[in-house]
Amino acid sequence: MNNQTKPITNPITGLIHITGEPDTGKTTFALSCGFKPNEIAFFDDDLKTQSIADALQAQGSPFGHYVNLTKKSLGMREIDFHDLVMNEIESLELGKFKALIFDTWTRFENTFHPVVQKDPMRFKQFYSPKGDIKGAEMWKAAFDYEAIVIDKLLQVAPLVMLITHLKDHTIGAVKTGAEIPDCKKPVVEKSRLRIWTRHNPDG
């Protein structure tokens, strides 16, 4: 009988999008993925996880990689923040982690379009001379670029969890009273699973 422990493989791989109301356990859900902290890369852009990271460090079981993006990006504008995050991603060894958590994804996601605006020819050789069509083409390029970065995250870890809050749903700049996930098309299209956490209606 072979007593050697077989390595645990991810029961689910791919991109998971976690969204929901404030204080409904989005981060806790992601951290309950079943992997040890040293098998997780955590990108913290929501402040609340710093205390968790500190507690794990004190217990001698730190995250495999942890970066407090809110602290490191103080005073940065969009392009600089984008470069900061990309440098962090590029520094990670491919395939080293079992899971990667990005909490929250929204601020970084909002940098893709400014990056395309700054250097549009990097992403597409020809644009329409018509302003409205060119604008749509630049958004398409930004979405394509975001999808490439998501794929890069999946090369770092086979399981990637992107956390977002909710935002007001609007039609023609008029609020409808409903809320929707604060993310863009690539996250919706590339997710293998999307989870919406809510408060227990019974309190």
CSV table of N, CA and C in Angstrom, one decimal, residues 79-149:
chain,number,residue,atom,x,y,z
A,79,ILE,N,-2.5,55.3,-14.5
A,79,ILE,CA,-1.4,54.6,-15.3
A,79,ILE,C,-0.4,54.1,-14.3
A,80,ASP,N,0.0,54.9,-13.3
A,80,ASP,CA,1.0,54.5,-12.4
A,80,ASP,C,0.5,53.3,-11.6
A,81,PHE,N,-0.8,53.3,-11.2
A,81,PHE,CA,-1.4,52.2,-10.4
A,81,PHE,C,-1.4,51.0,-11.3
A,82,HIS,N,-1.7,51.1,-12.5
A,82,HIS,CA,-1.8,50.0,-13.5
A,82,HIS,C,-0.4,49.3,-13.5
A,83,ASP,N,0.6,50.2,-13.7
A,83,ASP,CA,2.0,49.7,-13.8
A,83,ASP,C,2.4,49.0,-12.5
A,84,LEU,N,2.0,49.5,-11.3
A,84,LEU,CA,2.3,48.9,-10.1
A,84,LEU,C,1.8,47.5,-10.0
A,85,VAL,N,0.5,47.3,-10.4
A,85,VAL,CA,-0.1,46.0,-10.3
A,85,VAL,C,0.5,45.1,-11.3
A,86,MET,N,0.7,45.5,-12.5
A,86,MET,CA,1.3,44.7,-13.5
A,86,MET,C,2.7,44.2,-13.1
A,87,ASN,N,3.5,45.1,-12.4
A,87,ASN,CA,4.8,44.6,-11.9
A,87,ASN,C,4.7,43.6,-10.9
A,88,GLU,N,3.7,43.7,-10.0
A,88,GLU,CA,3.4,42.7,-9.0
A,88,GLU,C,3.0,41.4,-9.6
A,89,ILE,N,2.2,41.4,-10.6
A,89,ILE,CA,1.8,40.2,-11.3
A,89,ILE,C,3.0,39.5,-12.0
A,90,GLU,N,3.8,40.4,-12.7
A,90,GLU,CA,5.0,39.8,-13.4
A,90,GLU,C,6.0,39.2,-12.5
A,91,SER,N,6.0,39.7,-11.2
A,91,SER,CA,7.0,39.2,-10.2
A,91,SER,C,6.7,37.8,-9.7
A,92,LEU,N,5.4,37.3,-10.0
A,92,LEU,CA,5.0,36.0,-9.4
A,92,LEU,C,5.4,34.9,-10.4
A,93,GLU,N,5.9,33.8,-9.8
A,93,GLU,CA,6.3,32.7,-10.5
A,93,GLU,C,5.1,31.9,-11.1
A,94,LEU,N,5.1,31.6,-12.4
A,94,LEU,CA,3.9,31.0,-13.0
A,94,LEU,C,3.7,29.6,-12.4
A,95,GLY,N,2.5,29.3,-12.0
A,95,GLY,CA,2.1,28.0,-11.5
A,95,GLY,C,2.6,27.7,-10.1
A,96,LYS,N,3.0,28.8,-9.4
A,96,LYS,CA,3.5,28.6,-8.0
A,96,LYS,C,2.4,28.5,-7.0
A,97,PHE,N,1.3,29.1,-7.3
A,97,PHE,CA,0.2,29.2,-6.3
A,97,PHE,C,-1.0,28.3,-6.7
A,98,LYS,N,-1.8,27.9,-5.7
A,98,LYS,CA,-3.0,27.2,-6.0
A,98,LYS,C,-4.2,28.1,-6.3
A,99,ALA,N,-4.1,29.3,-5.7
A,99,ALA,CA,-5.2,30.2,-5.8
A,99,ALA,C,-4.7,31.7,-5.8
A,100,LEU,N,-5.4,32.5,-6.5
A,100,LEU,CA,-5.0,34.0,-6.5
A,100,LEU,C,-6.3,34.7,-6.2
A,101,ILE,N,-6.3,35.6,-5.2
A,101,ILE,CA,-7.5,36.4,-4.9
A,101,ILE,C,-7.2,37.9,-5.1
A,102,PHE,N,-8.1,38.6,-5.8
A,102,PHE,CA,-7.9,40.0,-6.0
A,102,PHE,C,-9.1,40.7,-5.4
A,103,ASP,N,-8.9,41.4,-4.3
A,103,ASP,CA,-10.0,42.0,-3.6
A,103,ASP,C,-9.7,43.5,-3.3
A,104,THR,N,-10.4,44.4,-4.0
A,104,THR,CA,-11.3,44.3,-5.0
A,104,THR,C,-10.7,44.6,-6.4
A,105,TRP,N,-11.3,44.0,-7.4
A,105,TRP,CA,-10.8,44.1,-8.8
A,105,TRP,C,-11.1,45.5,-9.5
A,106,THR,N,-12.1,46.2,-9.0
A,106,THR,CA,-12.6,47.3,-9.8
A,106,THR,C,-11.7,48.4,-10.1
A,107,ARG,N,-10.9,48.9,-9.1
A,107,ARG,CA,-10.0,50.0,-9.3
A,107,ARG,C,-9.0,49.7,-10.4
A,108,PHE,N,-8.4,48.4,-10.3
A,108,PHE,CA,-7.4,48.0,-11.3
A,108,PHE,C,-8.1,47.9,-12.7
A,109,GLU,N,-9.3,47.3,-12.7
A,109,GLU,CA,-10.0,47.1,-13.9
A,109,GLU,C,-10.3,48.5,-14.6
A,110,ASN,N,-10.5,49.5,-13.8
A,110,ASN,CA,-10.7,50.8,-14.4
A,110,ASN,C,-9.5,51.5,-15.0
A,111,THR,N,-8.3,50.8,-14.9
A,111,THR,CA,-7.1,51.4,-15.5
A,111,THR,C,-6.9,50.9,-16.9
A,112,PHE,N,-7.6,49.9,-17.3
A,112,PHE,CA,-7.3,49.3,-18.7
A,112,PHE,C,-7.6,50.3,-19.8
A,113,HIS,N,-8.7,51.0,-19.7
A,113,HIS,CA,-9.1,52.0,-20.7
A,113,HIS,C,-8.2,53.2,-20.7
A,114,PRO,N,-7.8,53.8,-19.6
A,114,PRO,CA,-6.7,54.8,-19.7
A,114,PRO,C,-5.4,54.4,-20.3
A,115,VAL,N,-5.0,53.1,-20.0
A,115,VAL,CA,-3.8,52.6,-20.6
A,115,VAL,C,-3.9,52.6,-22.2
A,116,VAL,N,-5.1,52.2,-22.7
A,116,VAL,CA,-5.3,52.1,-24.1
A,116,VAL,C,-5.4,53.6,-24.6
A,117,GLN,N,-6.0,54.5,-23.9
A,117,GLN,CA,-6.1,55.9,-24.4
A,117,GLN,C,-4.7,56.5,-24.4
A,118,LYS,N,-3.8,56.2,-23.5
A,118,LYS,CA,-2.5,56.8,-23.5
A,118,LYS,C,-1.7,56.3,-24.7
A,119,ASP,N,-1.8,55.0,-25.1
A,119,ASP,CA,-1.0,54.5,-26.2
A,119,ASP,C,-1.8,53.5,-27.0
A,120,PRO,N,-2.8,54.1,-27.8
A,120,PRO,CA,-3.7,53.3,-28.5
A,120,PRO,C,-3.1,52.4,-29.6
A,121,MET,N,-2.0,52.8,-30.2
A,121,MET,CA,-1.4,52.0,-31.3
A,121,MET,C,-0.7,50.8,-30.7
A,122,ARG,N,-0.5,50.7,-29.4
A,122,ARG,CA,0.1,49.5,-28.8
A,122,ARG,C,-0.9,48.3,-28.9
A,123,PHE,N,-2.2,48.7,-29.0
A,123,PHE,CA,-3.2,47.6,-28.9
A,123,PHE,C,-3.9,47.4,-30.2
A,124,LYS,N,-3.9,48.4,-31.2
A,124,LYS,CA,-4.6,48.2,-32.4
A,124,LYS,C,-3.9,49.1,-33.4
A,125,GLN,N,-3.6,48.6,-34.6
A,125,GLN,CA,-2.9,49.3,-35.6
A,125,GLN,C,-3.7,50.4,-36.3
A,126,PHE,N,-5.0,50.2,-36.5
A,126,PHE,CA,-5.8,51.1,-37.3
A,126,PHE,C,-7.1,51.4,-36.5
A,127,TYR,N,-7.4,52.7,-36.4
A,127,TYR,CA,-8.7,53.1,-35.7
A,127,TYR,C,-9.5,53.9,-36.7
A,128,SER,N,-10.8,53.9,-36.6
A,128,SER,CA,-11.7,54.6,-37.4
A,128,SER,C,-11.4,56.1,-37.2
A,129,PRO,N,-11.5,56.9,-38.3
A,129,PRO,CA,-11.3,58.4,-38.1
A,129,PRO,C,-12.5,59.0,-37.5
A,130,LYS,N,-13.7,58.3,-37.4
A,130,LYS,CA,-14.9,58.8,-36.8
A,130,LYS,C,-14.8,58.7,-35.3
A,131,GLY,N,-15.0,59.8,-34.6
A,131,GLY,CA,-14.8,59.8,-33.2
A,131,GLY,C,-15.6,58.8,-32.4
A,132,ASP,N,-16.9,58.6,-32.7
A,132,ASP,CA,-17.7,57.7,-31.9
A,132,ASP,C,-17.3,56.2,-32.2
A,133,ILE,N,-16.9,55.9,-33.4
A,133,ILE,CA,-16.5,54.6,-33.7
A,133,ILE,C,-15.2,54.3,-33.1
A,134,LYS,N,-14.3,55.3,-33.2
A,134,LYS,CA,-12.9,55.1,-32.6
A,134,LYS,C,-13.1,54.9,-31.1
A,135,GLY,N,-14.0,55.6,-30.4
A,135,GLY,CA,-14.2,55.4,-29.0
A,135,GLY,C,-14.6,54.0,-28.7
A,136,ALA,N,-15.5,53.5,-29.5
A,136,ALA,CA,-16.0,52.1,-29.3
A,136,ALA,C,-14.9,51.1,-29.5
A,137,GLU,N,-14.0,51.4,-30.5
A,137,GLU,CA,-12.9,50.5,-30.8
A,137,GLU,C,-11.9,50.5,-29.6
A,138,MET,N,-11.7,51.7,-29.0
A,138,MET,CA,-10.8,51.7,-27.9
A,138,MET,C,-11.3,51.0,-26.7
A,139,TRP,N,-12.6,51.0,-26.4
A,139,TRP,CA,-13.2,50.2,-25.4
A,139,TRP,C,-13.0,48.8,-25.6
A,140,LYS,N,-13.2,48.4,-26.9
A,140,LYS,CA,-13.0,47.0,-27.3
A,140,LYS,C,-11.6,46.5,-27.0
A,141,ALA,N,-10.6,47.4,-27.4
A,141,ALA,CA,-9.2,47.1,-27.1
A,141,ALA,C,-8.9,47.0,-25.6
A,142,ALA,N,-9.6,47.8,-24.8
A,142,ALA,CA,-9.4,47.7,-23.4
A,142,ALA,C,-10.0,46.4,-22.8
A,143,PHE,N,-11.1,46.0,-23.3
A,143,PHE,CA,-11.7,44.7,-22.9
A,143,PHE,C,-10.8,43.6,-23.3
A,144,ASP,N,-10.2,43.6,-24.5
A,144,ASP,CA,-9.3,42.6,-24.9
A,144,ASP,C,-8.1,42.5,-24.1
A,145,TYR,N,-7.6,43.7,-23.7
A,145,TYR,CA,-6.4,43.8,-22.9
A,145,TYR,C,-6.7,43.2,-21.5
A,146,GLU,N,-7.8,43.5,-21.0
A,146,GLU,CA,-8.2,43.0,-19.6
A,146,GLU,C,-8.3,41.4,-19.7
A,147,ALA,N,-8.8,40.9,-20.7
A,147,ALA,CA,-8.9,39.4,-20.9
A,147,ALA,C,-7.5,38.8,-20.9
A,148,ILE,N,-6.6,39.5,-21.5
A,148,ILE,CA,-5.2,39.0,-21.6
A,148,ILE,C,-4.6,39.0,-20.2
A,149,VAL,N,-4.9,40.0,-19.4
A,149,VAL,CA,-4.3,40.1,-18.0
A,149,VAL,C,-5.0,39.0,-17.2
